[in-house]
Each structure stands twice: as structure tokens, then as C-alpha cells.
mmCIF file of C-alpha atoms and ligand atoms in Angstrom:
data_model
loop_
_atom_site.group_PDB
_atom_site.id
_atom_site.type_symbol
_atom_site.label_atom_id
_atom_site.label_comp_id
_atom_site.label_asym_id
_atom_site.label_seq_id
_atom_site.Cartn_x
_atom_site.Cartn_y
_atom_site.Cartn_z
ATOM 1 C CA UNK C 1 -0.475 -18.034 -10.234
ATOM 2 C CA UNK C 2 -1.634 -14.429 -10.271
ATOM 3 C CA UNK C 3 -0.474 -11.327 -12.089
ATOM 4 C CA UNK C 4 -0.089 -8.314 -9.796
ATOM 5 C CA UNK C 5 0.135 -4.687 -10.909
ATOM 6 C CA UNK C 6 2.234 -2.720 -8.404
ATOM 7 C CA UNK C 7 1.789 1.065 -8.578
ATOM 8 C CA UNK C 8 4.643 3.072 -7.087
ATOM 9 C CA UNK C 9 6.832 -0.003 -7.465
ATOM 10 C CA UNK C 10 9.999 1.734 -6.283
ATOM 11 C CA UNK C 11 8.415 2.560 -2.916
ATOM 12 C CA UNK C 12 9.981 1.013 0.149
ATOM 13 C CA UNK C 13 7.116 -1.325 1.085
ATOM 14 C CA UNK C 14 6.539 -2.111 -2.587
ATOM 15 C CA UNK C 15 10.130 -3.274 -3.034
ATOM 16 C CA UNK C 16 9.906 -5.518 0.035
ATOM 17 C CA UNK C 17 6.685 -7.038 -1.274
ATOM 18 C CA UNK C 18 8.266 -7.594 -4.689
ATOM 19 C CA UNK C 19 11.048 -9.585 -3.029
ATOM 20 C CA UNK C 20 8.523 -11.696 -1.091
ATOM 21 C CA UNK C 21 6.472 -12.303 -4.253
ATOM 22 C CA UNK C 22 9.647 -13.460 -6.042
ATOM 23 C CA UNK C 23 10.933 -15.626 -3.185
ATOM 24 C CA UNK C 24 7.757 -17.254 -1.911
ATOM 25 C CA UNK C 25 5.111 -17.199 -4.658
ATOM 26 C CA UNK C 26 4.855 -17.996 -8.344
ATOM 27 C CA UNK C 27 3.066 -14.716 -9.051
ATOM 28 C CA UNK C 28 4.112 -12.415 -11.869
ATOM 29 C CA UNK C 29 4.322 -8.648 -11.519
ATOM 30 C CA UNK C 30 3.892 -5.531 -13.573
ATOM 31 C CA UNK C 31 5.989 -2.850 -11.896
ATOM 32 C CA UNK C 32 4.561 0.602 -12.616
ATOM 33 C CA UNK C 33 6.639 3.574 -11.573
ATOM 34 C CA UNK C 34 8.022 6.915 -12.617
ATOM 35 C CA UNK C 35 11.554 6.663 -14.064
ATOM 36 C CA UNK C 36 11.237 2.918 -14.484
ATOM 37 C CA UNK C 37 14.944 2.570 -15.259
ATOM 38 C CA UNK C 38 15.462 2.526 -11.471
ATOM 39 C CA UNK C 39 14.189 -1.075 -11.431
ATOM 40 C CA UNK C 40 15.791 -2.128 -14.720
ATOM 41 C CA UNK C 41 18.268 -4.510 -13.068
ATOM 42 C CA UNK C 42 15.585 -6.318 -11.052
ATOM 43 C CA UNK C 43 13.376 -6.635 -14.135
ATOM 44 C CA UNK C 44 16.273 -8.005 -16.182
ATOM 45 C CA UNK C 45 17.111 -10.560 -13.491
ATOM 46 C CA UNK C 46 13.507 -11.831 -13.455
ATOM 47 C CA UNK C 47 12.512 -11.093 -17.035
ATOM 48 C CA UNK C 48 10.134 -14.081 -17.108
ATOM 49 C CA UNK C 49 8.188 -12.726 -14.104
ATOM 50 C CA UNK C 50 8.505 -8.928 -14.184
ATOM 51 C CA UNK C 51 7.231 -6.408 -16.706
ATOM 52 C CA UNK C 52 8.423 -2.837 -16.221
ATOM 53 C CA UNK C 53 6.082 0.067 -17.009
ATOM 54 C CA UNK C 54 7.169 3.690 -16.935
ATOM 55 C CA UNK C 55 4.220 5.795 -15.806
ATOM 56 C CA UNK C 56 2.654 8.272 -13.425
ATOM 57 C CA UNK C 57 -0.529 7.178 -11.647
ATOM 58 C CA UNK C 58 -2.337 10.325 -12.753
ATOM 59 C CA UNK C 59 -2.166 8.958 -16.345
ATOM 60 C CA UNK C 60 -5.480 7.068 -16.578
ATOM 61 C CA UNK C 61 -4.933 5.772 -20.133
ATOM 62 C CA UNK C 62 -1.560 4.285 -19.211
ATOM 63 C CA UNK C 63 -3.070 2.738 -16.095
ATOM 64 C CA UNK C 64 -5.846 1.129 -18.144
ATOM 65 C CA UNK C 65 -3.289 -0.336 -20.584
ATOM 66 C CA UNK C 66 -1.170 -1.633 -17.720
ATOM 67 C CA UNK C 67 -4.171 -3.433 -16.141
ATOM 68 C CA UNK C 68 -4.537 -5.873 -19.021
ATOM 69 C CA UNK C 69 -4.342 -9.479 -17.723
ATOM 70 C CA UNK C 70 -3.951 -8.294 -14.134
ATOM 71 C CA UNK C 71 -5.658 -10.069 -11.184
ATOM 72 C CA UNK C 72 -4.948 -7.540 -8.437
ATOM 73 C CA UNK C 73 -3.791 -3.929 -8.253
ATOM 74 C CA UNK C 74 -1.537 -2.987 -5.335
ATOM 75 C CA UNK C 75 -1.114 0.767 -4.912
ATOM 76 C CA UNK C 76 1.868 1.865 -2.802
ATOM 77 C CA UNK C 77 1.600 5.583 -3.416
ATOM 78 C CA UNK C 78 2.262 8.849 -1.606
ATOM 79 C CA UNK C 79 2.092 12.596 -2.088
ATOM 80 C CA UNK C 80 -0.078 15.660 -1.620
ATOM 81 C CA UNK C 81 -2.135 14.625 -4.671
ATOM 82 C CA UNK C 82 -2.980 11.209 -3.209
ATOM 83 C CA UNK C 83 -6.728 11.828 -3.653
ATOM 84 C CA UNK C 84 -6.213 12.583 -7.369
ATOM 85 C CA UNK C 85 -4.178 9.382 -7.651
ATOM 86 C CA UNK C 86 -6.990 7.419 -5.979
ATOM 87 C CA UNK C 87 -9.491 8.867 -8.456
ATOM 88 C CA UNK C 88 -7.249 7.902 -11.390
ATOM 89 C CA UNK C 89 -6.799 4.366 -10.116
ATOM 90 C CA UNK C 90 -10.540 3.877 -9.527
ATOM 91 C CA UNK C 91 -11.413 5.293 -12.960
ATOM 92 C CA UNK C 92 -8.816 3.099 -14.651
ATOM 93 C CA UNK C 93 -9.976 -0.015 -12.814
ATOM 94 C CA UNK C 94 -13.555 0.641 -13.906
ATOM 95 C CA UNK C 95 -12.466 1.153 -17.513
ATOM 96 C CA UNK C 96 -10.287 -1.974 -17.438
ATOM 97 C CA UNK C 97 -12.997 -4.049 -15.730
ATOM 98 C CA UNK C 98 -10.807 -4.803 -12.684
ATOM 99 C CA UNK C 99 -12.086 -5.083 -9.114
ATOM 100 C CA UNK C 100 -9.412 -6.144 -6.581
ATOM 101 C CA UNK C 101 -7.361 -3.315 -5.102
ATOM 102 C CA UNK C 102 -4.969 -3.143 -2.159
ATOM 103 C CA UNK C 103 -4.226 0.441 -1.116
ATOM 104 C CA UNK C 104 -1.620 1.564 1.428
ATOM 105 C CA UNK C 105 -2.959 4.431 3.529
ATOM 106 C CA UNK C 106 -2.036 5.552 7.032
ATOM 107 C CA UNK C 107 -3.175 5.400 10.630
ATOM 108 C CA UNK C 108 -5.464 8.172 11.804
ATOM 109 C CA UNK C 109 -7.707 8.694 8.765
ATOM 110 C CA UNK C 110 -10.870 8.008 10.804
ATOM 111 C CA UNK C 111 -9.551 9.709 13.950
ATOM 112 C CA UNK C 112 -9.298 6.154 15.260
ATOM 113 C CA UNK C 113 -6.008 6.518 17.134
ATOM 114 C CA UNK C 114 -6.824 6.881 20.835
ATOM 115 C CA UNK C 115 -5.260 8.884 23.641
ATOM 116 C CA UNK C 116 -2.108 10.977 23.683
ATOM 117 C CA UNK C 117 -0.628 9.089 20.742
ATOM 118 C CA UNK C 118 -3.701 9.965 18.667
ATOM 119 C CA UNK C 119 -3.338 13.664 19.551
ATOM 120 C CA UNK C 120 0.391 13.602 18.756
ATOM 121 C CA UNK C 121 -0.250 11.718 15.496
ATOM 122 C CA UNK C 122 -2.893 14.238 14.369
ATOM 123 C CA UNK C 123 -0.803 17.290 15.171
ATOM 124 C CA UNK C 124 2.386 15.792 13.687
ATOM 125 C CA UNK C 125 0.802 14.611 10.444
ATOM 126 C CA UNK C 126 -1.638 17.519 9.880
ATOM 127 C CA UNK C 127 -2.953 17.788 6.304
ATOM 128 C CA UNK C 128 -1.252 14.517 5.340
ATOM 129 C CA UNK C 129 -4.008 12.733 7.279
ATOM 130 C CA UNK C 130 -6.865 14.681 5.687
ATOM 131 C CA UNK C 131 -5.405 14.058 2.213
ATOM 132 C CA UNK C 132 -5.091 10.331 2.904
ATOM 133 C CA UNK C 133 -8.599 10.261 4.402
ATOM 134 C CA UNK C 134 -10.007 11.844 1.230
ATOM 135 C CA UNK C 135 -8.194 9.255 -0.898
ATOM 136 C CA UNK C 136 -9.534 6.379 1.200
ATOM 137 C CA UNK C 137 -13.065 7.763 0.853
ATOM 138 C CA UNK C 138 -12.727 7.646 -2.940
ATOM 139 C CA UNK C 139 -12.158 3.890 -2.664
ATOM 140 C CA UNK C 140 -14.859 3.333 -0.058
ATOM 141 C CA UNK C 141 -17.376 5.216 -2.211
ATOM 142 C CA UNK C 142 -16.495 3.036 -5.219
ATOM 143 C CA UNK C 143 -17.829 -0.434 -5.959
ATOM 144 C CA UNK C 144 -14.317 -1.880 -6.019
ATOM 145 C CA UNK C 145 -13.252 -4.828 -3.904
ATOM 146 C CA UNK C 146 -10.678 -2.831 -1.929
ATOM 147 C CA UNK C 147 -8.458 -3.417 1.069
ATOM 148 C CA UNK C 148 -7.234 -0.211 2.691
ATOM 149 C CA UNK C 149 -4.194 -0.872 4.864
ATOM 150 C CA UNK C 150 -3.538 1.656 7.655
ATOM 151 C CA UNK C 151 -0.018 0.983 8.964
ATOM 152 C CA UNK C 152 1.268 2.356 12.254
ATOM 153 C CA UNK C 153 4.508 4.377 12.122
ATOM 154 C CA UNK C 154 6.826 2.415 9.862
ATOM 155 C CA UNK C 155 10.183 0.880 10.767
ATOM 156 C CA UNK C 156 12.749 -0.929 8.634
ATOM 157 C CA UNK C 157 13.121 -3.764 11.158
ATOM 158 C CA UNK C 158 13.720 -7.140 9.547
ATOM 159 C CA UNK C 159 10.670 -8.742 11.142
ATOM 160 C CA UNK C 160 7.121 -9.803 10.353
ATOM 161 C CA UNK C 161 5.165 -9.210 13.547
ATOM 162 C CA UNK C 162 1.741 -7.616 13.411
ATOM 163 C CA UNK C 163 -1.851 -7.588 14.550
ATOM 164 C CA UNK C 164 -4.893 -6.170 12.804
ATOM 165 C CA UNK C 165 -7.737 -3.887 13.865
ATOM 166 C CA UNK C 166 -10.841 -3.285 11.778
ATOM 167 C CA UNK C 167 -12.506 0.000 10.852
ATOM 168 C CA UNK C 168 -14.637 1.107 13.804
ATOM 169 C CA UNK C 169 -12.131 -0.259 16.337
ATOM 170 C CA UNK C 170 -9.555 1.819 18.177
ATOM 171 C CA UNK C 171 -6.089 1.651 16.588
ATOM 172 C CA UNK C 172 -3.520 -0.299 18.604
ATOM 173 C CA UNK C 173 0.198 0.278 19.047
ATOM 174 C CA UNK C 174 2.525 2.887 17.568
ATOM 175 C CA UNK C 175 4.802 1.098 15.094
ATOM 176 C CA UNK C 176 5.013 -1.710 12.554
ATOM 177 C CA UNK C 177 7.705 -2.890 10.150
ATOM 178 C CA UNK C 178 7.460 -2.221 6.429
ATOM 179 C CA UNK C 179 8.222 -5.910 5.979
ATOM 180 C CA UNK C 180 5.043 -6.806 7.916
ATOM 181 C CA UNK C 181 2.932 -4.629 5.619
ATOM 182 C CA UNK C 182 4.607 -6.189 2.581
ATOM 183 C CA UNK C 183 3.747 -9.653 3.909
ATOM 184 C CA UNK C 184 0.086 -8.661 4.416
ATOM 185 C CA UNK C 185 -0.070 -7.531 0.773
ATOM 186 C CA UNK C 186 1.448 -10.777 -0.513
ATOM 187 C CA UNK C 187 -0.888 -12.837 1.683
ATOM 188 C CA UNK C 188 -3.920 -11.011 0.266
ATOM 189 C CA UNK C 189 -2.710 -11.775 -3.255
ATOM 190 C CA UNK C 190 -2.600 -15.488 -2.322
ATOM 191 C CA UNK C 191 -6.174 -15.319 -0.955
ATOM 192 C CA UNK C 192 -7.973 -12.264 -2.373
ATOM 193 C CA UNK C 193 -11.035 -12.937 -0.196
ATOM 194 C CA UNK C 194 -8.918 -11.880 2.803
ATOM 195 C CA UNK C 195 -9.830 -8.377 4.084
ATOM 196 C CA UNK C 196 -12.177 -7.848 1.139
ATOM 197 C CA UNK C 197 -13.989 -4.477 1.310
ATOM 198 C CA UNK C 198 -12.160 -3.790 4.547
ATOM 199 C CA UNK C 199 -10.004 -1.048 6.009
ATOM 200 C CA UNK C 200 -7.496 -2.544 8.425
ATOM 201 C CA UNK C 201 -5.146 -1.021 10.961
ATOM 202 C CA UNK C 202 -1.852 -2.925 11.163
ATOM 203 C CA UNK C 203 0.523 -2.557 14.116
ATOM 204 C CA UNK C 204 3.216 -4.444 15.986
ATOM 205 C CA UNK C 205 1.750 -5.957 19.177
ATOM 206 C CA UNK C 206 2.721 -4.443 22.535
ATOM 207 C CA UNK C 207 3.995 -1.144 21.142
ATOM 208 C CA UNK C 208 1.475 1.118 22.838
ATOM 209 C CA UNK C 209 2.836 4.487 23.907
ATOM 210 C CA UNK C 210 2.399 8.243 23.672
ATOM 211 C CA UNK C 211 4.727 8.356 20.630
ATOM 212 C CA UNK C 212 6.725 5.880 18.538
ATOM 213 C CA UNK C 213 9.695 4.736 20.643
ATOM 214 C CA UNK C 214 12.275 6.620 18.543
ATOM 215 C CA UNK C 215 10.620 10.042 19.131
HETATM 216 N N1 NAP I 301 6.427 6.723 7.324
HETATM 217 C C1 NAP I 301 5.473 6.218 8.098
HETATM 218 O O1 NAP I 301 5.664 6.025 9.303
HETATM 219 C C2 NAP I 301 4.127 5.844 7.490
HETATM 220 C C3 NAP I 301 3.136 5.329 8.318
HETATM 221 C C4 NAP I 301 1.933 4.918 7.734
HETATM 222 C C5 NAP I 301 1.733 5.025 6.372
HETATM 223 N N2 NAP I 301 2.732 5.549 5.589
HETATM 224 C C6 NAP I 301 2.470 5.621 4.148
HETATM 225 O O2 NAP I 301 2.623 4.327 3.589
HETATM 226 C C7 NAP I 301 2.825 4.451 2.191
HETATM 227 C C8 NAP I 301 3.898 3.497 1.729
HETATM 228 O O3 NAP I 301 5.080 3.693 2.474
HETATM 229 P P1 NAP I 301 6.534 3.562 1.785
HETATM 230 O O4 NAP I 301 7.531 3.671 2.867
HETATM 231 O O5 NAP I 301 6.564 2.392 0.876
HETATM 232 O O6 NAP I 301 6.493 4.918 0.910
HETATM 233 P P2 NAP I 301 7.484 5.445 -0.224
HETATM 234 O O7 NAP I 301 8.772 4.703 -0.201
HETATM 235 O O8 NAP I 301 7.513 6.928 -0.094
HETATM 236 O O9 NAP I 301 6.727 5.037 -1.590
HETATM 237 C C9 NAP I 301 5.729 5.793 -2.151
HETATM 238 C C10 NAP I 301 5.896 5.708 -3.660
HETATM 239 O O10 NAP I 301 4.813 6.432 -4.286
HETATM 240 C C11 NAP I 301 5.301 6.795 -5.545
HETATM 241 N N3 NAP I 301 4.492 7.817 -6.169
HETATM 242 C C12 NAP I 301 4.078 8.993 -5.636
HETATM 243 N N4 NAP I 301 3.358 9.686 -6.547
HETATM 244 C C13 NAP I 301 3.331 8.929 -7.676
HETATM 245 C C14 NAP I 301 2.746 9.101 -8.946
HETATM 246 N N5 NAP I 301 2.030 10.197 -9.254
HETATM 247 N N6 NAP I 301 2.912 8.131 -9.882
HETATM 248 C C15 NAP I 301 3.631 7.013 -9.590
HETATM 249 N N7 NAP I 301 4.208 6.784 -8.383
HETATM 250 C C16 NAP I 301 4.062 7.741 -7.449
HETATM 251 C C17 NAP I 301 6.697 7.308 -5.249
HETATM 252 O O11 NAP I 301 7.387 7.247 -6.456
HETATM 253 P P3 NAP I 301 8.781 8.028 -6.734
HETATM 254 O O12 NAP I 301 9.818 7.074 -6.250
HETATM 255 O O13 NAP I 301 8.760 8.194 -8.215
HETATM 256 O O14 NAP I 301 8.724 9.332 -5.977
HETATM 257 C C18 NAP I 301 7.184 6.338 -4.188
HETATM 258 O O15 NAP I 301 8.008 5.321 -4.742
HETATM 259 C C19 NAP I 301 3.125 5.931 1.935
HETATM 260 O O16 NAP I 301 1.963 6.534 1.414
HETATM 261 C C20 NAP I 301 3.414 6.460 3.320
HETATM 262 O O17 NAP I 301 3.100 7.838 3.437
HETATM 263 C C21 NAP I 301 3.907 5.967 6.126
#
């Protein structure tokens, strides 16, 4: 049984992963988020398994405190300051003596998306991609045992259906469900040697195209 610190715990993928952790593992969770009262009901329902922490990920001291007795940190973050958040998380993990980190990033940070879809992705996402690339580099330049997850365009389909590409390979497909990404995170927590020091693209098979199907 592991203890997982989830940063950005009210995020959409984070909430799906929390439900999978509760339903299919014995793991405990520390849910770290701004305005933590938003998850008060969930924490009360599972008070033996969930600890709620109100915090911003730019607060290194609070992060260090929250990492006590934690086996894995799962960061489900977003925002224009994503590189600053990555630096805070890395600094806090060093100070707390923690090594295992799962970080949700995005497709396109290595210009690995081929063809017309890659061009459309770059021009649609713009500086979002360069910000996320800078954040990923902070992790890759650290000595942490990280997994960077690069999802395709996200859907809310109630399905777990994905394939994985490694860094250095062309990205496949255009879409993937948030639930699939959540399942990948939970699976890594069950076997932390999976995708260790790796940056993985995750997509739904057979969804190649010039754009996601809903555009
Ligand atoms: N949409 C797509 O197609 C797509 C594709 C690939 C990758 N992604 C990326 O995948 C990631 C996860 O997706 P998602 O749908 O779960 O995203 P999401 O629902 O937007 O969750 C991101 C979370 O980050 C939290 N956060 C941001 N700054 C924070 C800070 N300083 N301190 C604490 N928490 C902070 C937000 O908290 P608050 O609730 O407090 O704002 C939010 O809950 C995102 O980075 C997203 O950009 C998206």
C-alpha cells in the first residue's frame, strides 16, 4: 500500500485517478490543491484514506511538508507558470528526499507530432507548448525518477483505450480519454519501475488525422 501525493487534485484527470485509486487499490492519498474545501466531501467520505491539503504548488515549504511519508508525487498541473511550478516541485522533492514523480505534460513538446496534425497542433497551442516544454526540461535535467506523460487531445469518453510512444518516436493519433491517462498514473503507482525516467506519448489507437475528430 502506497501513499500518493496528488498536486492539482481538483484537476479533471486527477479526480478520475483518485476514483480509480479508491475503487481498485488500497493506496492512500494526500490531495493538494488550492481552495481545498472543493474536495471536502470526498475527503470526509474516505477520511481513513484521504488527507486534504490546501496549497499552491509555488509554495515550496508547504510542498516539502506535504511530502512527508509519501511514496510517489503525481503532478496534474496547468497554467502559464508551469515551469515555475516544475521548479518548485523539483526543489521540494530534493528537500524532502523524494524521487518518484509522475508529471502530466502535453503532446508536441519535442516537436514530435508529425504531419499536418503536428503543424495544426503547434499553431493552435502556441506558447502553451513552449511553456510545457520548459517545464518538462526542468524534470529531465533533474536527478528525479520522473515519468512525463504527454497525452493527445483529451476527451471525457468513459473508456480506457491507449497506446504508448517513447521519446524519440513520432507521436501517434490525435486523441485519448482522460480516464486512460488516469489509469496510466494508477498503474505506475502500483509498479513504480514502469516508465521510470521516461517521457511517454499516450494516444487512443487508430485516431490518426489532420485534427482531433471534433474540430
Ligand atoms: N485539453 C487537452 O486536450 C490536453 C491535452 C494534453 C495535455 N493537457 C494537459 O493535461 C493536464 C491535465 O489535464 P486536466 O484536464 O486534468 O487539467 P485541469 O482540469 O485544468 O487541471 C489542472 C489543475 O492544475 C491546478 N493548478 C494550476 N496551477 C496550480 C497551482 N499553482 N497550485 C496548485 N494547483 C494548480 C488547477 O487548479 P485550480 O482548480 O485551483 O485552478 C487545476 O485543477 C493539463 O496541464 C492540460 O493542459 C491537456
